Short mmCIF file of C-alpha atoms in Angstrom, two decimals:
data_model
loop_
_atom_site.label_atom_id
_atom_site.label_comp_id
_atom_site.label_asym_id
_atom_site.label_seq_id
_atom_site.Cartn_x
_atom_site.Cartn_y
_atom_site.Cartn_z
CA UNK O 219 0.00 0.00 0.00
CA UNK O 220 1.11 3.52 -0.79
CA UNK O 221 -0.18 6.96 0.37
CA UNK O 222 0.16 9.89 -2.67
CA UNK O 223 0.27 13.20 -1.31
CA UNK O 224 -0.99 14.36 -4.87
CA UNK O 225 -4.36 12.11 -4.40
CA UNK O 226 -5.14 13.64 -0.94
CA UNK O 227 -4.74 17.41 -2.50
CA UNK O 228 -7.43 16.60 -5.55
CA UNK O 229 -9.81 14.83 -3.22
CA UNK O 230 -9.57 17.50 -0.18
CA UNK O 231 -9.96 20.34 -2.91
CA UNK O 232 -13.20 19.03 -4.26
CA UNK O 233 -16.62 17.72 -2.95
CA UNK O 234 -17.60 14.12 -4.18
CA UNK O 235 -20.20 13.84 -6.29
CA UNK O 236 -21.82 10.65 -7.88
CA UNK O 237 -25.54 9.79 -8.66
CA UNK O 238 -27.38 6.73 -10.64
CA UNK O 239 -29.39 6.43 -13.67
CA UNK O 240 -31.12 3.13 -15.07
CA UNK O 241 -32.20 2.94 -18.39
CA UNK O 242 -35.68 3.86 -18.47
CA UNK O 243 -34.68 6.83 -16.20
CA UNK O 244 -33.87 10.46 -16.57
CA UNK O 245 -30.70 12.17 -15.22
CA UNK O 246 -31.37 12.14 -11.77
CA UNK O 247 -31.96 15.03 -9.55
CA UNK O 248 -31.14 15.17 -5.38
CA UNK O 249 -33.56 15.12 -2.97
CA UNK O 250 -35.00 18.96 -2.21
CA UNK O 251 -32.24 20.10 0.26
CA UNK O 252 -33.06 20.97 3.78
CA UNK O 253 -29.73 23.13 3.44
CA UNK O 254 -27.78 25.41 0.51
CA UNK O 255 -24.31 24.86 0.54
CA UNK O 256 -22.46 28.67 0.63
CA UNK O 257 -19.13 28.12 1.44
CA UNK O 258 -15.99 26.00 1.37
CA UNK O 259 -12.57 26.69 3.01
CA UNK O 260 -9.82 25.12 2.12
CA UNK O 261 -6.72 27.20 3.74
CA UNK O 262 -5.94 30.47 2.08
CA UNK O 263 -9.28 29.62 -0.87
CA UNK O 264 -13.01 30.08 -0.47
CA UNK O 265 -15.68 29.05 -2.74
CA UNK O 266 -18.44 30.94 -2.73
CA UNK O 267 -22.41 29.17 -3.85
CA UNK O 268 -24.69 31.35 -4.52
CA UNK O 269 -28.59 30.36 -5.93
CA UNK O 270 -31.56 31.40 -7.84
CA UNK O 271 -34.96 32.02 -6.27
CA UNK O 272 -35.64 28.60 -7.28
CA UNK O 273 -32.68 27.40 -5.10
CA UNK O 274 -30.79 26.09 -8.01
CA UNK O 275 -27.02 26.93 -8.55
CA UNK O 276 -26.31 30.14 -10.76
CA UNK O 277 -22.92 31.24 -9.54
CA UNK O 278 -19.88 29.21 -8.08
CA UNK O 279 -16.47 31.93 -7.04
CA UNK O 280 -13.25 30.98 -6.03
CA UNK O 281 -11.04 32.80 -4.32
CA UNK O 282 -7.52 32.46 -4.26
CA UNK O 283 -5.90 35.68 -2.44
CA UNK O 284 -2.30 34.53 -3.70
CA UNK O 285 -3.32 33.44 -7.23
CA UNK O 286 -6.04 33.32 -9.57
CA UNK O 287 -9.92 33.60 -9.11
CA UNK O 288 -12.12 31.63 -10.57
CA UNK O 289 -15.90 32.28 -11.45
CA UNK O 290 -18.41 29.48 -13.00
CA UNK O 291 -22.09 30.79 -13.87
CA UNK O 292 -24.98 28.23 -14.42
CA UNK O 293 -27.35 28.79 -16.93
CA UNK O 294 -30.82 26.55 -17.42
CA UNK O 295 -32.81 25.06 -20.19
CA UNK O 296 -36.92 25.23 -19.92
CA UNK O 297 -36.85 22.36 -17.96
CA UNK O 298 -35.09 23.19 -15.08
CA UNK O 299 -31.84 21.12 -16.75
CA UNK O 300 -28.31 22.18 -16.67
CA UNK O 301 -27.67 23.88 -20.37
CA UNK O 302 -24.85 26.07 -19.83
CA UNK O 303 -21.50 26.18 -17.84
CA UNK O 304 -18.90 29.50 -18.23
CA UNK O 305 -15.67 29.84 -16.85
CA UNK O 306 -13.35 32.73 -16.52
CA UNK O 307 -10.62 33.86 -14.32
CA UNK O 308 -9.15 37.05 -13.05
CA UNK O 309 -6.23 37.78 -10.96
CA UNK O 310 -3.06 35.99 -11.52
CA UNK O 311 -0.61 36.06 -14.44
CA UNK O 312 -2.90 35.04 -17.61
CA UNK O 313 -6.59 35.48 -16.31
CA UNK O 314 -7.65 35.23 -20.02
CA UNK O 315 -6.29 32.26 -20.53
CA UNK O 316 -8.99 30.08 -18.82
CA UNK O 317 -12.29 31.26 -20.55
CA UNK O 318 -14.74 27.76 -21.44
CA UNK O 319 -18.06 26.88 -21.75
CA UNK O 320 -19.62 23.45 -21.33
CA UNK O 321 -22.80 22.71 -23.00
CA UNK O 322 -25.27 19.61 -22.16
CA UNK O 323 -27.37 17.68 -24.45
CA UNK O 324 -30.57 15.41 -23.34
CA UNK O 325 -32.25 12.65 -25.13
CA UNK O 326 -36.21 12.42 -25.53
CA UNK O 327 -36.34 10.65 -22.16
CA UNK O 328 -34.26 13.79 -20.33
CA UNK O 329 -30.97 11.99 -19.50
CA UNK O 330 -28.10 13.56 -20.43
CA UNK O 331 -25.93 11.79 -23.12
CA UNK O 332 -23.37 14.45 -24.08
CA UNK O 333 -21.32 16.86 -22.16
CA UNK O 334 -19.36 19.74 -24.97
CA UNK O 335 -16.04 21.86 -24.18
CA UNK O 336 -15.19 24.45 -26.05
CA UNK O 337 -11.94 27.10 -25.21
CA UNK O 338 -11.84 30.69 -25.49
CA UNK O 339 -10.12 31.37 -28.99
CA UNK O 340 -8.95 34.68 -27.37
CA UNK O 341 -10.85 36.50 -29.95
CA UNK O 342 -12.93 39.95 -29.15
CA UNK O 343 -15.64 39.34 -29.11
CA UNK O 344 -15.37 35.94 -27.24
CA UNK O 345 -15.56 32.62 -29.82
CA UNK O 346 -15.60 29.25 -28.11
CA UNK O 347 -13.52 26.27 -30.11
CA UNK O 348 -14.94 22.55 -29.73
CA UNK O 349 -12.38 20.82 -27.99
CA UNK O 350 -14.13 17.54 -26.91
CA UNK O 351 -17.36 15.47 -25.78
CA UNK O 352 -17.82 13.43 -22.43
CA UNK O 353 -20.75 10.58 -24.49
CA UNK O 354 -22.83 8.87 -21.70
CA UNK O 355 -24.37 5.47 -22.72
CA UNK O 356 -26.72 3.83 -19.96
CA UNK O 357 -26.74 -0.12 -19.40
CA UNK O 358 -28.50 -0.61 -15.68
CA UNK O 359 -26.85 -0.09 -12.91
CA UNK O 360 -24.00 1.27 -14.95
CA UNK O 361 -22.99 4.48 -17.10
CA UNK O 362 -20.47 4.53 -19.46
CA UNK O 363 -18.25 7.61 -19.82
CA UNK O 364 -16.42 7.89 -23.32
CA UNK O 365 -13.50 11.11 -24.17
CA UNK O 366 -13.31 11.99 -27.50
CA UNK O 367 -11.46 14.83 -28.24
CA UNK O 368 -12.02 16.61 -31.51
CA UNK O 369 -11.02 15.66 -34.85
CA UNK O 370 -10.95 12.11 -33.27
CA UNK O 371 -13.54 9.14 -33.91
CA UNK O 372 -12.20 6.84 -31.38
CA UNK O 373 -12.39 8.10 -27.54
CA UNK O 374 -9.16 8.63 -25.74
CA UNK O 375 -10.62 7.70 -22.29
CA UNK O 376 -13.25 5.00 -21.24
CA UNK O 377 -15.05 4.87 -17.69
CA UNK O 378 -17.45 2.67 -16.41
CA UNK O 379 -19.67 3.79 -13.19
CA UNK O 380 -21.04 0.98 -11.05
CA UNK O 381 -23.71 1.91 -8.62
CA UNK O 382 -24.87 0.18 -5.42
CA UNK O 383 -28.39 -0.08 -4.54
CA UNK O 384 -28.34 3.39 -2.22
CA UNK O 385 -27.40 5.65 -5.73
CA UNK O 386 -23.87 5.58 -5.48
CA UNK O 387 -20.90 4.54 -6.83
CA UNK O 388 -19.46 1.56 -5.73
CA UNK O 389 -16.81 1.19 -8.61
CA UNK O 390 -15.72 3.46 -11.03
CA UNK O 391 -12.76 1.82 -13.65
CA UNK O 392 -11.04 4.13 -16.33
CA UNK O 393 -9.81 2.16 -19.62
CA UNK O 394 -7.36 3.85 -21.32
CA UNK O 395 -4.78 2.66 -24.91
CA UNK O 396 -8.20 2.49 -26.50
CA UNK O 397 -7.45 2.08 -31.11
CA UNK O 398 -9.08 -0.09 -33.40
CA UNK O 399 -8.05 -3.60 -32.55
CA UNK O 400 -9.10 -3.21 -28.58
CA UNK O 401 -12.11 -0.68 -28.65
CA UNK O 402 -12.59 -0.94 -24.58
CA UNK O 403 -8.83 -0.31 -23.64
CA UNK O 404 -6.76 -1.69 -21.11
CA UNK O 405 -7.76 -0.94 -17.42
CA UNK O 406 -5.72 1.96 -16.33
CA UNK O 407 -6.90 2.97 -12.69
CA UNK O 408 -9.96 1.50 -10.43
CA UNK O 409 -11.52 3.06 -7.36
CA UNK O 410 -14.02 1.10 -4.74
CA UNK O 411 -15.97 3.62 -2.85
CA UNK O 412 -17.14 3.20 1.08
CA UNK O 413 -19.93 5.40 2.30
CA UNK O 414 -21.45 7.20 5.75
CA UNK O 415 -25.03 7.21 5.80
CA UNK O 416 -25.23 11.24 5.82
CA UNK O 417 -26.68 13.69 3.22
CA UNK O 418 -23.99 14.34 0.44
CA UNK O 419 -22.40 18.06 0.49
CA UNK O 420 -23.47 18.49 -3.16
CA UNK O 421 -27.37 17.19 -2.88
CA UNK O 422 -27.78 21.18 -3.39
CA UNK O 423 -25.95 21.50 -6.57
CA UNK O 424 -27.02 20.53 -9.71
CA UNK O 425 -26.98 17.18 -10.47
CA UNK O 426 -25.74 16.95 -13.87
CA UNK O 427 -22.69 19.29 -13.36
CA UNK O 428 -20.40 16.63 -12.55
CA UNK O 429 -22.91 13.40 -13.41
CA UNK O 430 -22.02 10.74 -13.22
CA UNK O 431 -20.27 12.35 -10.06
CA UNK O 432 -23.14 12.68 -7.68
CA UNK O 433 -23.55 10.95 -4.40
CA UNK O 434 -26.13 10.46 -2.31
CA UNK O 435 -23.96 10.10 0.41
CA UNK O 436 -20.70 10.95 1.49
CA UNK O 437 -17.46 9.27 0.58
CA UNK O 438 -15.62 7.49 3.78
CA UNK O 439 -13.08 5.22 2.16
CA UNK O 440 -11.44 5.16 -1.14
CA UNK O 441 -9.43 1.76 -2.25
CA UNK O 442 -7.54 2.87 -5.60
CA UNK O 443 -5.85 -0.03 -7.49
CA UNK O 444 -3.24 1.05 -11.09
CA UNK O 445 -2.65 -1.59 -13.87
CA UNK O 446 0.25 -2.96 -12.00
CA UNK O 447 -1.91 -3.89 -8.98
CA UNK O 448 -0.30 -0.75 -6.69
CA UNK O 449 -3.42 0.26 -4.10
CA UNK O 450 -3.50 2.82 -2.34
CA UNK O 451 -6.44 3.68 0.46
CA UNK O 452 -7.67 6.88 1.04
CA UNK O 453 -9.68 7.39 4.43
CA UNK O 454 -12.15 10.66 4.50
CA UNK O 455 -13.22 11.99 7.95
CA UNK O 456 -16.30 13.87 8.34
CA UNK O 457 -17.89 16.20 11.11
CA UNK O 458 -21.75 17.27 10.77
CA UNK O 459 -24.01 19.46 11.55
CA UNK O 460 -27.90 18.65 13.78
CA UNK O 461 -29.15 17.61 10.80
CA UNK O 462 -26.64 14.92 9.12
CA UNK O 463 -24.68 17.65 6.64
CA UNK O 464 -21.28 17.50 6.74
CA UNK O 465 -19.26 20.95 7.93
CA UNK O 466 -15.84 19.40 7.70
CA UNK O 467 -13.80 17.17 6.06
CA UNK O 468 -10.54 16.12 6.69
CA UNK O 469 -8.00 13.84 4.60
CA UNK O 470 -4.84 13.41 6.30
CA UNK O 471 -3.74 16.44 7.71
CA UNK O 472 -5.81 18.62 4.85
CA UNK O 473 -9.49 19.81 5.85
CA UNK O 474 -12.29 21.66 4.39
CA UNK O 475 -14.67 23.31 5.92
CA UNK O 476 -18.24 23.78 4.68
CA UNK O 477 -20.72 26.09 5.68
CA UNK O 478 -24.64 26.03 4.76
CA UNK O 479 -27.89 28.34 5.21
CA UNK O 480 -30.86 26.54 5.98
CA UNK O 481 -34.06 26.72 3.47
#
């Protein structure tokens, strides 16, 4: 077993999210929150939530006092669906250089089944370049996650979302090496997920923002295995509020704290 400092940074600087979709099934969304997230510290950096009259997500800051900020605005088709993700950055040395948008696409039965990215060509005014597509195929209990990048026909990346019975993700496996003669890949990284029985910190975010990312629950225990059969186990502590919703986690020595406003 080894312990990667680099793992504990990416999962202490993010919230988990995972959720499930069968077949027959729409993208899900979470259970109407009892609590709006508003806050996360995590040392010198706050991010900032802030919501519609509706209660859904329209604005997401981050604040970095020594480096750049970042700012991520929601925008919403008719049916209350995630349409439209911006990004921009100011502060630091090239706050121009991080302008995107990420578009969503639904099929008849309102499941989403095609995440876009385009970059900021760095014209005036803005134009966006297609860079790639996150495809979603449903088989299940599963969801398959396929990278192509543009230009390409094959996808560069392949990830396959298992889901346990409570709505979240009990496996997720990335397949990577992926050409014409092995159209799956070769298994690159696993992770096996263990869960509290608490609300998720992201059940008042939108769903589809990081689908298949969305959890019911909170992460407790992460078991990640590589091609060459390396693990390595990642243990997430959690304090919560009255109510079940987590206002800190800690990985190692890292924490975050959250903060929430009750609805």
């Amino acid at each position: 077993m080894k312990t990667l400092k680099t793992i504990i940074v990416i999962i202490i600087s993010s919230l988990f999210v995972i959720s499930c979709s069968k077949d027959d099934e729409s993208t899900p969304e979470p259970a109407k929150p009892t609590y709006l997230l508003t806050k996360t510290i995590f040392g010198s950096s706050n991010t900032n939530y802030t919501y519609d009259a509706d209660n859904k997500l329209i604005v997401l800051e981050q604040m970095n006092p020594a480096s750049t900020n970042y700012k991520t605005a929601f925008f919403y088709n008719s049916n209350g669906r995630l349409e439209e993700i911006f990004d921009s950055s100011s502060g630091g040395p090239f706050p121009s250089y991080s302008k995107t948008k990420t578009t969503h696409v639904y099929d008849a039965q309102n499941r989403l089944i095609e995440r876009k990215f385009f970059e900021n060509s760095y014209d005036f005014p803005s134009v966006f370049n297609y860079e790639k597509s996150d495809f979603f195929e449903y088989n299940g209990n599963s969801v398959i996650q396929k990278t192509i990048n543009s230009g390409n026909s094959l996808p560069g990346r392949r990830a396959v979302f298992e889901f346990n019975t409570d709505g979240n993700v009990s496996k997720y496996t990335i397949y990577s090496q992926i050409d014409a003669n092995n159209p799956n890949g070769l298994m690159d990284t696993s992770v096996v997920y263990v869960y509290d029985d608490k609300i998720n910190a992201e059940t008042s975010l939108s769903a589809e923002r990081a689908f298949p990312f969305f959890n019911k629950n909170n992460i407790i225990k992460m078991t990640q295995t590589n091609s060459s059969g390396d693990t390595t186990i990642i243990d997430i502590i959690y304090e919560y509020n009255q109510d079940g919703y987590p206002i800190k986690q800690t990985v190692g020595k890292s924490s975050i704290t959250l903060e929430w406003k009750k609805i």
